[in-house]
Every structure is written in C-alpha cells, then in structure tokens.
Amino acid sequence: MCGIVGYIGTGAVQNILLNGLKNLEYRGYDSAGLALNDNAGIKVYKASGKLNNLVDLLSHKNNTANTFKGIGHIRWATHGKPTVENAHPHLSNDEKIVLVHNGIIENYQELKDKLQAKGYTFHSKTDTETAVLLIEDEYKQTKNLEQAVINAVKQLKGAFAFCIMHQDEPDKIIAVRNHAPLILGQGHSGNFIASDIPALIGQASQSIYLDDRELAIVTQNNITIKTFEGAVKIKPMTLIDMKAESISRRGYPHFMLKEIMEQPDIMRNLLSSSLSAKDAPITFSGLDADKLFSHVTKLEIIACGTSLNAARVAKALFERLCRLPVEVTAASEYIYKTNLTDENTLCIGISQSGETADTITAVRQAKEAGAKVLVLTNRANSSIIRYADASLPLMAGIEISVAATKSYTAQLMVLYLLAVMLAEKSNKITPAYAETIKNTLLTLPALTEQVLDLSEQAKALAAKYKNATDFIYMARGINLATAAEGALKLKEISYINAVDYAAGELKHGPIALLDENMPVLAVLPKDSVVFSKVLSNCEEAKARRAPLIALTTESAVLPENIFDDIIRLPDAPELVTPMLCAPFLQLFAYETACALGREVDQPRNLAKSVTVE
Ligand code: AGP
C-alpha cells in the first residue's frame, strides 16, 4: 500500500506535506515525491528510497514562499521497481496535470495500449501513469478537471485513491476514492487530503472519510463531495480526537517496542469494556450477540499474516469451548476453496488495518454466499467494515510499526472474550468453568507485565542466536499458532529464515534439517495435554545436536542437559498460554532485529497493510 497527501491553503505547504508523509511512512517506504504548485506553476520532486532522501532533495531547492497547494506520495512498489521514474507524482504529457495514487489499477494495460495508440508517451512502468494520461485525454474534451476525472475514473477497474491537480485550475485539488481509503481534513489554514488519519494529526481539526465511488473538490475554504455520477453528497465533519501523542514514540527507540509495552493496558481496556468481574456476563457494546450467533452451526475465520495466526488460536478456542466447527482460511486462498458457506455460517474477518485487500475480497465473497459477517479491526472507519453485519474494535490504538504486536494480543483478547461469551450463552461450559476462565482472563494484564519484565532475557537470547541463518519454532495444540506467530515476527524484522512446525511433524521430514546450526525454539508451557509430547520432540532434536530453547512456565520440570536456554513465563492455564508466549516472542524478535541493526519499524519489502491482492 502507499500513502498519499494533499494540502491547499495558506500554511507552509512543503512542510505540511512532508509531515504528512512522515506520519504515513508505515504504509510504504520504497520512494517518495511531492508536486508543489506556486505562482510559476507545478514542480515535481521525487526520490527513491526513504523519505529522508526526498527531504534532502528539497532542502537544496530554492524555497518558494508562494506555494499555495501540493500533493505528495510515499510508495510501496506494486508495478515497477522503486526507481525515481516509477516514483509518484506522475505528470501528464503536457505536464499540466499531476497525480498521486494508492491502490492498483487492474485494467491499466488495455488503457495504456489505447493511450499509446493515440500517441501518448509513458515514462514509467507504473499502472498509475495510465490514470494521469487518461485524465489528460479526457481533459482535451471537457476542458474541466472535475468532469475529466469523472470520465476517466469510470473507465478504471481496481482500487484507487487519487489526489489530482491541474496547472490551469489552481484553486482546487481533486480527491478520488474507490476501494482504497481516503480522508479529508479541515484546518484553520486550509484543507487536507490523506490516506490515513495520522497524516492529519496536529494539522486538521475535523475530518470526513470519502466512500467508494466518491470524489471531492477541495479548495482552500471548501470541500464539495460528489459521487462518480455527479450527485452532491452532504457529509458531516467529525472532530479528530486522536492526539499527536498517539503517533509519537514516547521516548522508545522504536514504535515496535512502544507497542509491545502497551499490551497490558490494551488488555485492561478491552477487559474493562467487556468483563467487569469474574462472575459477570461478557458483553460487547453495540453487539447483539444473540442475533449474530442465532442458528450458527459453523464458523469461518478469514485473515492474513499475524491476524491469521490469531484466527488459528480462535479455532482451538471456539471448537474447545463452544463445540463449534471452525474453518480457518488464509484470505488469499479463500477465493479458490469450494465454498460451503451458507446462512448458518458466521464468517469472522480479522484485520488490524481493515484495509487488507485479500481479507476484504474474501469477506465480501463470504457475505455474498449468505454468511453473516463479523469483523475484528483496529480501524473504525476502515474499508472492511462496509461488508460487516457487526464489528468489534481492537481498541489497540494506532499501530505504526509494520510488525503487528499489540494488535495481535488485542485480537486474541477479543476472541477469548467472544468464545467464552458464546460458550456460556449456548451452555457449552458450566458457570463454574466460565468463572474460572474469566478470572484467568482478568489476570492476563498483570501476567503480561511479568512477561515483559523478561526483556533482558530476550536480549541475551537475541545476542546468542542473532547470527543464525535459520530457526525452527515448534509446538503442539493451541500453541501451534504461537509458534507460527513467533516465527513470523522473527522472519519479518530480522530476515532470519524462521519456520514453524507442529512438533509431532518434525520427525516426518524436517528433522533432516537439524544440526548444530539450526536452533530450535520449543513452546512448551506446563500443561496436562501436550507438555510431555513436546518434551519428547525436544529430546529428538537434541539428539541431532540442535541448539534448543524452551519457552516454558515456572512450574514445568525439565530434564537436565537438554536445553541450552530456558525461558520461564508465569504459570497459567494452558488455554491462555498463547496470550503469554506472544509478548516474549515479540521481544525476542525485536531484540534480534536490533542486534542485527535492522530497520525494525520499517522492514525491507514490507508495508503495514497490503491493500493489493
Ligand atoms: C504482521 O506482523 C504483518 N505486518 C502482516 O502479516 C499483517 O499481519 C497482515 O498483512 C495482515 O494485516 P491486517 O491485520 O491489517 O489485515
């Protein structure tokens, strides 16, 4: 995904746009660019690599105080390498129209062929350049930017959010939204456009979200919203209640560490909003659970990445507590599977950003197949909500670091609460057992704080294993997903090839990988179910000379001389150990990435939310 910004007003345009891009950097950081409009016309500045390269470029330009509007872009490359030629903004051939884009234009090639046949010249490998040349072509007929944009976007297929300027229409910026988020902001000095609210914090006081197939004509003093059919839409502005503090590192060296440390308080917030005491019923504000779960005979949980690992924990929870069959599918695979969804299926879509294209597409398909849809998301106004019958907020606050951490345990907490609520309502668990689980959930924030106190042990472990090229995480049962999430965290920020396996599967092939250079981290909290089996798998691994790490709990008794390292988490019922293991594995991945000097908050090749399929 990319980030786009626009501003028109009396403020310092260049600084406002760069500040906006800085706050959107988590959306992509392959290249960046600005188009600035002053009395002399529109000038475009682009740089490949991080945003600072653009800042350096601009620091050498002669500052034109009379710049009155501009648009900007920060890129996660989809079409074309992250070169300057492919960086946005993109210009029309007559260099009078300039555009920035977030999303993907699916039919760009056929449109590009037609435009080339008409004599238009392309300078990049991007799908985006097709859009600006299509608008140029339409403008030749309409001599009006708004109409040219409407004519052009009606020909596009796919996801697109645009900011567009025309040199001959200096009083406006046109913003367009279709299946890619775009928010408008109103401030005392002028008006703003951005892909996400962090770009508006500290700048605008009120905001409006554009909906799909809408455009906005943004002038210094006014915002007019229309549909692609030209109908004017009247929408109320809402106050921006997010403070600058919510997107600051608050003294932490990285957003990731700040977000890891926020987890106990986020759990407290979720618990206090749904569970007042161990003998109280679980409730979710605004959720009619009886209606949502009525006649449900099957759950389908759809997600990607870390959210998919949360879905895998949820499968174990709902099957064990609610006796409900649960199917978990990676969203990118959902569209290929034989669809057995019906009106008795509840589809749960999990997405921190609410903008993951794969998950939105899959959830939309499940809804079209008759399922009721519940979404869990951290972003209230995100695209996925549009396809939901009900939604539950993660209440985790903005998550800036590309690696998901606090949103993961927030997803788990919501899923635990939901599963216990449903199990109680359907009398699948006794009131006494329900009270026991609720009491355990209420202790999780304090237990998590104890886990986070192990940061020095995580650091020592990272120092010892940071030069591993490969890593195996293994577990059984409900912690299979824990192993997967731990491996994903290590992979995505340290670039070490970490792979997760079911411990019982190791001897069916992967054990051939083991030697003194293949560290194995075993997730084996003390419990009555899988502990002894995982221990046997550890002995098998040790017999192959693999360095062995145990992620276990206080009271677990481990044989001597098997493990090279033992991390002991606080004791807790096996059911909630995924909640306790995750923060430690996040810390281990974080410290390993730091020890390797990685770009912890902005790992290479990644973006915070993948808004293309
Ligand atoms: C996790 O650390 C990654 N950033 C990635 O796997 C992410 O979880 C995935 O892209 C899904 O994102 P979503 O929850 O916003 O849909």
XYZ file of C-alpha atoms and ligand atoms in Angstrom:
629
model
C 0.000 0.000 0.000
C 1.104 3.600 -0.399
C 0.345 6.858 1.329
C -0.977 9.969 -0.391
C -1.416 13.510 0.931
C -2.712 16.810 -0.370
C -2.958 20.312 1.040
C -4.334 23.625 -0.207
C -4.142 26.703 1.980
C -2.022 29.434 3.476
C 0.209 27.156 5.526
C 3.760 26.056 4.720
C 2.746 23.614 2.013
C 6.038 21.739 1.644
C 6.451 21.166 5.369
C 2.823 20.173 5.822
C 3.079 17.583 3.042
C 6.394 16.188 4.280
C 4.995 15.954 7.809
C 2.000 14.094 6.462
C 4.194 11.667 4.525
C 6.350 11.130 7.624
C 3.261 10.044 9.537
C 2.275 7.726 6.702
C 5.721 6.168 6.266
C 4.481 2.884 7.761
C 2.397 2.453 4.598
C 5.463 2.092 2.402
C 8.939 3.486 2.032
C 10.330 2.496 -1.368
C 10.251 6.060 -2.768
C 8.587 9.423 -2.167
C 7.625 12.548 -4.072
C 5.895 15.913 -3.963
C 4.254 18.166 -6.542
C 4.210 21.807 -5.404
C 2.116 24.492 -7.106
C 3.295 28.093 -6.796
C 2.712 31.141 -8.947
C 5.195 29.821 -11.501
C 3.281 26.547 -11.913
C 3.650 22.943 -10.774
C 7.050 21.453 -9.935
C 7.614 17.761 -9.159
C 10.313 16.445 -6.812
C 10.928 12.691 -6.446
C 13.488 10.448 -4.738
C 13.874 6.680 -4.483
C 14.394 5.065 -1.089
C 13.378 6.506 2.261
C 11.512 9.774 2.761
C 14.688 11.448 4.048
C 16.119 11.270 0.532
C 13.254 13.478 -0.655
C 13.757 15.819 2.291
C 17.425 16.160 1.313
C 16.478 16.834 -2.306
C 14.014 19.540 -1.287
C 16.479 21.154 1.102
C 18.535 22.178 -1.927
C 15.634 23.698 -3.824
C 15.030 27.425 -3.595
C 12.068 27.732 -1.274
C 9.200 29.460 -2.965
C 7.187 31.158 -0.284
C 4.244 31.500 -2.650
C 3.472 27.789 -2.861
C -0.261 27.523 -2.217
C -1.029 23.838 -2.735
C 0.582 20.474 -3.304
C 0.246 16.705 -3.277
C 2.614 14.012 -2.038
C 3.192 10.269 -2.149
C 5.091 7.584 -0.287
C 5.346 4.284 -2.120
C 5.265 0.547 -1.576
C 6.054 -0.674 -5.070
C 3.435 -2.776 -6.827
C 4.114 -2.133 -10.530
C 7.669 -1.197 -11.438
C 10.799 -1.105 -9.334
C 11.249 1.613 -6.672
C 13.147 3.950 -9.035
C 12.720 7.717 -9.440
C 10.947 7.175 -12.787
C 8.345 4.987 -11.073
C 8.013 7.239 -8.019
C 4.876 9.379 -7.779
C 3.678 12.042 -8.545
C 3.160 11.282 -12.212
C 2.699 14.001 -14.836
C 0.578 14.209 -17.970
C 2.434 14.551 -21.255
C 1.607 18.277 -21.363
C 2.960 18.478 -17.777
C -0.142 20.383 -16.651
C -1.831 17.554 -14.754
C -0.167 15.777 -11.827
C -1.456 12.823 -9.793
C -0.586 10.570 -6.864
C -2.215 7.164 -6.356
C -2.713 4.498 -3.721
C -4.087 1.143 -4.895
C -3.834 -0.891 -8.075
C -5.484 -0.337 -11.453
C -6.330 -3.780 -12.765
C -7.132 -2.798 -16.375
C -4.227 -0.409 -16.818
C -2.579 -2.358 -19.641
C -5.551 -2.198 -22.050
C -5.997 1.506 -21.298
C -2.252 2.059 -21.730
C -2.340 0.382 -25.138
C -5.163 2.678 -26.252
C -3.381 5.778 -24.991
C -0.125 4.782 -26.660
C -2.044 4.243 -29.901
C -3.278 7.834 -29.515
C 0.334 8.990 -29.248
C 0.720 9.385 -25.504
C 4.196 8.716 -24.118
C 4.816 6.697 -20.949
C 7.902 7.356 -18.839
C 7.355 4.742 -16.106
C 6.401 1.122 -15.603
C 3.569 2.007 -13.244
C -0.167 1.430 -13.577
C -0.612 4.933 -12.136
C 0.725 6.770 -15.170
C -2.179 5.351 -17.175
C -4.580 7.234 -14.902
C -2.986 10.646 -15.340
C -2.747 10.266 -19.131
C -6.365 9.103 -19.279
C -7.389 12.267 -17.432
C -5.271 14.326 -19.835
C -7.037 12.685 -22.742
C -10.451 13.381 -21.227
C -9.459 16.949 -20.352
C -8.899 17.705 -24.035
C -12.649 17.189 -24.491
C -14.015 18.615 -21.255
C -11.594 21.482 -20.566
C -12.770 20.883 -16.990
C -10.744 18.872 -14.487
C -13.670 17.611 -12.410
C -15.511 16.252 -15.425
C -12.314 14.852 -16.959
C -11.615 12.994 -13.727
C -15.160 11.599 -13.555
C -14.986 10.444 -17.178
C -11.606 8.824 -16.575
C -12.255 7.027 -13.259
C -15.404 5.438 -14.680
C -13.091 3.582 -17.078
C -10.813 2.263 -14.329
C -11.142 -1.134 -12.652
C -9.463 -1.883 -9.332
C -8.610 0.053 -6.209
C -7.602 3.692 -6.398
C -7.322 6.737 -4.209
C -6.048 9.793 -6.083
C -5.031 13.378 -5.473
C -5.028 15.349 -8.708
C -4.012 18.906 -9.631
C -4.204 20.873 -12.900
C -1.989 23.881 -13.505
C -4.837 25.782 -15.183
C -7.188 25.204 -12.234
C -5.024 26.437 -9.334
C -7.889 26.851 -6.864
C -8.507 23.162 -6.262
C -7.221 19.670 -5.660
C -9.460 16.776 -6.660
C -9.513 13.692 -4.445
C -10.962 10.371 -5.589
C -11.728 7.214 -3.640
C -12.577 3.710 -4.819
C -11.622 0.679 -2.708
C -8.659 2.489 -1.163
C -9.001 4.689 1.932
C -9.038 8.473 1.701
C -9.836 11.011 4.400
C -10.369 14.781 4.097
C -9.344 17.209 6.807
C -10.362 20.769 7.586
C -7.909 23.039 9.356
C -7.630 26.730 10.220
C -5.125 27.380 7.395
C -6.680 25.276 4.680
C -7.873 21.784 3.734
C -6.131 18.434 3.703
C -6.346 15.052 1.969
C -4.671 11.879 3.280
C -4.711 8.104 3.085
C -4.973 7.803 6.845
C -5.645 9.918 9.894
C -2.034 10.069 11.274
C -1.223 12.492 8.428
C -3.867 14.907 9.740
C -2.958 14.837 13.417
C -1.782 18.238 14.578
C -2.853 19.766 11.254
C -6.619 19.381 10.800
C -9.282 19.690 13.461
C -12.116 17.909 11.646
C -12.312 15.079 9.128
C -14.584 13.299 6.653
C -13.997 9.855 5.178
C -14.714 9.525 1.475
C -16.638 6.426 0.459
C -16.122 4.255 -2.603
C -17.021 5.903 -5.922
C -16.815 9.390 -4.457
C -14.679 12.392 -5.334
C -14.048 15.638 -3.532
C -13.295 19.089 -4.927
C -11.040 20.554 -2.256
C -10.358 24.298 -2.213
C -8.734 26.396 0.486
C -12.050 27.192 2.130
C -14.410 24.494 0.944
C -14.841 20.745 0.386
C -17.514 19.519 -2.030
C -18.165 15.764 -2.233
C -19.796 14.114 -5.247
C -20.443 10.626 -6.493
C -18.931 9.417 -9.770
C -22.411 10.064 -11.138
C -22.090 13.736 -10.197
C -24.582 13.786 -7.315
C -23.538 16.058 -4.436
C -23.117 14.232 -1.096
C -23.576 16.148 2.151
C -21.479 14.566 4.906
C -20.899 15.781 8.472
C -17.388 16.594 9.603
C -16.223 14.730 12.720
C -13.759 16.057 15.236
C -10.327 14.473 15.107
C -9.890 13.164 18.644
C -6.558 11.458 18.044
C -3.707 13.267 19.731
C -0.195 13.732 18.394
C 0.937 11.640 21.330
C -0.733 8.566 19.823
C 1.686 8.642 16.906
C 4.789 9.536 18.861
C 7.384 7.023 20.045
C 7.045 8.427 23.576
C 10.758 8.023 24.192
C 11.033 4.443 22.984
C 13.756 3.736 20.410
C 11.189 2.164 18.081
C 7.421 2.127 17.692
C 7.568 -1.651 17.901
C 8.946 -1.614 21.450
C 6.427 1.040 22.499
C 3.600 -1.053 21.065
C 4.872 -4.249 22.719
C 4.924 -2.453 26.064
C 1.389 -1.083 25.583
C -0.137 -4.561 25.567
C -1.070 -4.901 29.283
C -3.004 -1.622 29.227
C -4.746 -2.533 25.986
C -5.825 -5.824 27.562
C -7.117 -3.870 30.575
C -9.129 -1.572 28.318
C -10.686 -4.485 26.456
C -11.474 -6.337 29.662
C -12.967 -3.291 31.349
C -15.236 -2.711 28.357
C -16.499 -6.317 28.262
C -15.952 -8.038 31.598
C -16.466 -6.219 34.892
C -15.888 -9.216 37.165
C -15.226 -12.954 37.009
C -18.883 -13.713 37.770
C -20.279 -11.071 35.399
C -21.564 -11.757 31.884
C -19.336 -10.829 28.972
C -20.777 -8.078 26.785
C -19.636 -6.085 23.780
C -21.002 -2.596 23.341
C -23.299 -2.429 20.325
C -23.135 -6.164 19.602
C -26.412 -8.104 19.521
C -24.722 -11.448 20.162
C -27.969 -13.435 20.271
C -28.904 -12.206 16.828
C -25.400 -12.671 15.435
C -24.940 -16.203 16.718
C -28.524 -17.418 16.236
C -28.700 -20.570 14.093
C -24.929 -20.506 13.573
C -23.666 -24.038 13.024
C -20.216 -23.233 11.651
C -17.560 -20.541 11.894
C -15.310 -19.458 9.070
C -12.418 -17.254 10.116
C -10.569 -15.396 7.379
C -7.386 -13.337 7.748
C -3.777 -12.839 6.659
C -0.389 -12.867 8.371
C -0.454 -12.222 12.083
C -4.226 -11.918 12.013
C -4.330 -15.413 10.501
C -2.336 -16.693 13.486
C -4.922 -15.121 15.784
C -7.572 -16.911 13.744
C -5.766 -20.194 14.335
C -5.835 -19.659 18.103
C -9.529 -18.814 17.790
C -10.180 -22.141 16.058
C -8.846 -24.025 19.088
C -10.888 -21.787 21.415
C -14.270 -21.959 19.677
C -14.013 -25.684 18.981
C -12.989 -26.467 22.555
C -15.323 -24.085 24.393
C -18.288 -23.775 22.025
C -18.145 -27.185 20.314
C -18.482 -25.326 17.008
C -16.688 -26.490 13.859
C -14.306 -23.765 12.772
C -12.621 -23.398 9.405
C -9.646 -21.044 9.205
C -8.543 -19.918 5.762
C -5.847 -17.548 4.585
C -7.797 -14.827 2.800
C -5.664 -15.133 -0.335
C -6.725 -18.791 -0.581
C -10.377 -18.322 0.366
C -11.403 -17.316 -3.123
C -10.219 -20.683 -4.509
C -11.768 -23.022 -1.970
C -15.030 -24.889 -2.506
C -17.434 -22.528 -0.870
C -19.584 -24.344 1.692
C -20.714 -21.091 3.258
C -24.414 -20.693 3.951
C -26.812 -18.647 6.098
C -25.862 -20.752 9.128
C -22.222 -19.801 8.783
C -20.739 -16.958 10.743
C -17.734 -15.512 8.934
C -15.263 -13.710 11.163
C -12.855 -11.432 9.301
C -9.815 -10.341 11.296
C -7.792 -7.368 10.078
C -5.828 -4.840 12.120
C -5.863 -2.267 9.344
C -9.227 -3.191 7.890
C -7.666 -2.433 4.503
C -6.038 -5.767 3.573
C -7.301 -6.396 0.062
C -7.203 -10.203 0.326
C -9.272 -10.195 3.504
C -11.790 -7.657 2.203
C -12.293 -9.648 -1.001
C -12.759 -12.898 0.907
C -15.153 -11.373 3.444
C -17.172 -9.820 0.635
C -17.364 -13.264 -1.039
C -18.496 -14.914 2.207
C -21.230 -12.301 2.578
C -22.367 -12.812 -0.999
C -22.566 -16.545 -0.225
C -25.057 -15.808 2.557
C -22.863 -15.803 5.652
C -23.294 -13.354 8.475
C -20.105 -11.339 8.836
C -18.387 -10.169 11.995
C -15.133 -8.213 11.614
C -12.466 -7.550 14.220
C -10.454 -4.487 13.276
C -8.344 -1.783 14.849
C -9.513 0.940 12.475
C -13.065 2.120 12.969
C -13.578 3.680 9.526
C -11.758 1.086 7.505
C -12.990 -0.457 4.287
C -13.693 -3.909 5.693
C -16.430 -2.546 7.972
C -18.571 -1.893 4.917
C -19.044 -5.609 4.389
C -19.795 -6.469 8.014
C -23.071 -7.161 9.793
C -21.242 -6.363 13.018
C -17.763 -5.276 14.032
C -15.696 -5.407 17.209
C -12.925 -2.855 17.814
C -9.494 -3.991 18.952
C -9.083 -0.718 20.916
C -5.308 -1.071 20.494
C -4.637 2.475 19.318
C -2.763 3.256 16.132
C -0.187 0.556 15.379
C 2.641 2.210 13.476
C 5.333 -0.475 13.412
C 4.931 -2.744 10.399
C 5.260 -5.805 12.625
C 1.947 -6.419 14.339
C 2.322 -6.872 18.097
C -0.290 -5.167 20.301
C -2.956 -5.746 17.677
C -2.263 -9.489 17.862
C -2.847 -9.845 21.593
C -5.796 -7.463 21.307
C -7.275 -9.748 18.650
C -6.682 -12.719 20.950
C -8.302 -10.988 23.921
C -11.416 -10.150 21.884
C -11.557 -13.716 20.589
C -11.184 -15.208 24.081
C -13.984 -12.996 25.371
C -16.179 -13.825 22.383
C -15.607 -17.573 22.720
C -16.363 -17.603 26.447
C -19.435 -15.436 25.925
C -20.778 -17.758 23.237
C -19.905 -20.895 25.239
C -21.829 -19.518 28.216
C -24.826 -18.443 26.160
C -25.037 -21.836 24.488
C -24.480 -23.648 27.802
C -21.480 -25.487 26.411
C -19.479 -24.730 29.562
C -20.600 -24.762 33.180
C -20.973 -21.463 35.062
C -18.165 -22.572 37.333
C -15.771 -23.183 34.458
C -16.834 -19.933 32.802
C -15.999 -18.095 36.018
C -12.608 -19.803 36.161
C -11.716 -18.753 32.631
C -12.981 -15.201 33.174
C -10.893 -14.938 36.297
C -7.868 -16.079 34.322
C -8.552 -13.511 31.602
C -8.732 -10.798 34.255
C -5.241 -11.742 35.451
C -3.689 -11.569 31.978
C -2.638 -7.876 32.041
C -0.597 -8.430 35.205
C 0.829 -11.706 33.915
C 1.785 -9.981 30.662
C 3.640 -7.318 32.625
C 5.659 -10.115 34.222
C 6.448 -11.472 30.765
C 7.572 -8.042 29.586
C 9.911 -7.898 32.584
C 11.873 -10.684 30.863
C 13.187 -8.229 28.256
C 16.782 -8.682 29.440
C 16.466 -12.450 28.880
C 15.070 -11.773 25.403
C 18.036 -9.521 24.740
C 20.525 -12.145 25.910
C 18.857 -14.814 23.792
C 18.982 -12.477 20.790
C 22.682 -11.794 21.312
C 23.322 -15.543 21.383
C 21.299 -16.503 18.307
C 21.360 -13.369 16.147
C 23.728 -14.899 13.610
C 21.574 -17.936 12.940
C 20.553 -18.097 9.302
C 17.653 -20.449 10.004
C 15.424 -21.078 13.018
C 12.734 -23.626 13.847
C 9.802 -22.859 16.137
C 7.791 -25.883 17.270
C 4.741 -26.529 19.400
C 1.589 -28.588 19.643
C -2.104 -27.898 20.136
C -3.313 -24.376 20.817
C 0.277 -23.078 20.631
C 0.804 -24.153 17.037
C -0.302 -20.635 16.159
C 2.085 -19.264 18.776
C 4.992 -20.945 17.025
C 3.767 -19.580 13.698
C 3.458 -16.055 15.066
C 6.865 -16.225 16.742
C 8.470 -17.386 13.509
C 6.682 -14.683 11.514
C 7.886 -11.946 13.875
C 11.498 -13.136 13.661
C 11.329 -13.515 9.867
C 9.785 -10.176 9.076
C 12.048 -7.915 11.116
C 15.386 -9.801 11.405
C 15.219 -11.526 7.991
C 16.310 -14.818 9.622
C 14.560 -17.735 7.919
C 12.361 -18.839 10.815
C 9.915 -21.674 10.152
C 7.207 -23.100 12.379
C 6.332 -26.773 12.627
C 3.956 -28.932 14.568
C 6.404 -30.628 16.957
C 4.967 -34.007 16.074
C 5.674 -33.361 12.409
C 9.414 -32.757 12.867
C 10.280 -36.455 12.674
C 8.355 -36.772 9.401
C 10.969 -34.877 7.405
C 12.030 -31.512 8.834
C 14.270 -33.264 11.389
C 16.675 -33.776 8.474
C 17.383 -30.045 8.766
C 18.703 -30.317 12.305
C 22.330 -29.887 13.192
C 24.373 -27.596 15.432
C 23.491 -24.618 13.178
C 19.721 -24.972 13.387
C 18.364 -23.534 16.644
C 15.000 -24.944 17.735
C 12.649 -22.970 19.982
C 10.063 -25.209 21.628
C 6.865 -23.670 23.002
C 6.051 -25.980 25.912
C 4.163 -24.353 28.743
C 3.377 -26.776 31.559
C 0.048 -28.429 30.946
C -1.554 -31.811 31.097
C -2.066 -32.130 27.365
C 0.984 -31.681 25.161
C 3.896 -30.938 27.518
C 5.344 -34.450 27.670
C 4.957 -34.971 23.925
C 6.767 -31.744 23.057
C 9.456 -32.733 25.534
C 9.984 -35.966 23.599
C 10.323 -33.964 20.396
C 12.898 -31.786 22.146
C 14.931 -34.848 23.049
C 14.774 -35.972 19.390
C 16.045 -32.535 18.335
C 18.820 -32.565 20.920
C 19.936 -35.973 19.673
C 20.611 -34.192 16.371
C 22.784 -31.587 18.092
C 20.330 -28.725 17.505
C 20.694 -25.778 19.949
C 17.488 -25.993 21.987
C 15.476 -23.209 23.612
C 12.496 -23.922 25.911
C 9.746 -21.329 26.211
C 8.015 -22.791 29.220
C 6.380 -21.862 32.527
C 7.546 -21.555 36.116
C 6.383 -24.920 37.407
C 7.465 -27.030 34.442
C 10.006 -29.694 35.358
C 12.541 -30.126 32.583
C 15.173 -32.840 32.276
C 18.760 -31.780 32.813
C 21.184 -31.075 29.938
C 18.660 -30.982 27.134
C 18.040 -27.269 26.773
C 20.688 -24.701 26.003
C 18.359 -21.930 27.156
C 15.196 -21.960 29.276
C 12.754 -19.062 29.435
C 10.158 -19.379 32.172
C 6.892 -17.473 31.840
C 4.421 -17.152 34.730
C 2.232 -20.210 35.262
C -1.204 -20.006 33.633
C -3.852 -22.401 32.339
C -2.797 -23.893 29.011
C -5.828 -22.282 27.337
C -4.388 -18.746 27.709
C -0.706 -19.505 27.115
C -0.855 -18.105 23.552
C -1.524 -14.714 25.173
C 1.559 -15.029 27.396
C 4.019 -16.522 24.918
C 3.401 -13.928 22.215
C 4.856 -10.883 24.028
C 8.059 -12.755 24.828
C 8.463 -13.945 21.239
C 7.833 -10.365 20.089
C 10.602 -9.147 22.394
C 12.965 -11.858 21.165
C 12.339 -10.914 17.527
C 12.670 -7.212 18.369
C 15.983 -7.639 20.214
C 17.352 -9.877 17.447
C 16.487 -7.293 14.797
C 18.087 -4.553 16.892
C 21.214 -6.655 17.397
C 21.404 -7.071 13.624
C 20.882 -3.343 13.006
C 17.690 -3.904 11.047
C 15.080 -1.225 10.215
C 12.833 -2.508 12.983
C 9.737 -0.378 12.295
C 10.114 -0.446 8.519
C 11.494 -3.824 7.460
C 12.563 -4.158 3.855
C 9.942 -5.090 1.238
C 7.045 -4.772 3.717
C 4.209 -2.316 4.361
C 1.828 -2.057 7.268
C -1.187 -3.084 5.307
C -1.241 -4.849 1.955
C -4.013 -3.153 0.016
C -3.329 -5.086 -3.188
C -4.239 -8.739 -3.807
C 2.335 -8.943 10.709
O 3.393 -8.522 11.558
C 2.432 -8.326 9.334
N 2.562 -6.930 9.419
C 1.355 -8.843 8.405
O 1.435 -10.237 8.379
C -0.095 -8.456 8.766
O -0.496 -9.139 9.939
C -1.011 -8.890 7.614
O -0.621 -8.172 6.461
C -2.487 -8.659 7.903
O -2.714 -7.308 8.136
P -4.150 -6.870 8.721
O -4.288 -7.482 10.080
O -4.092 -5.367 8.754
O -5.181 -7.382 7.774
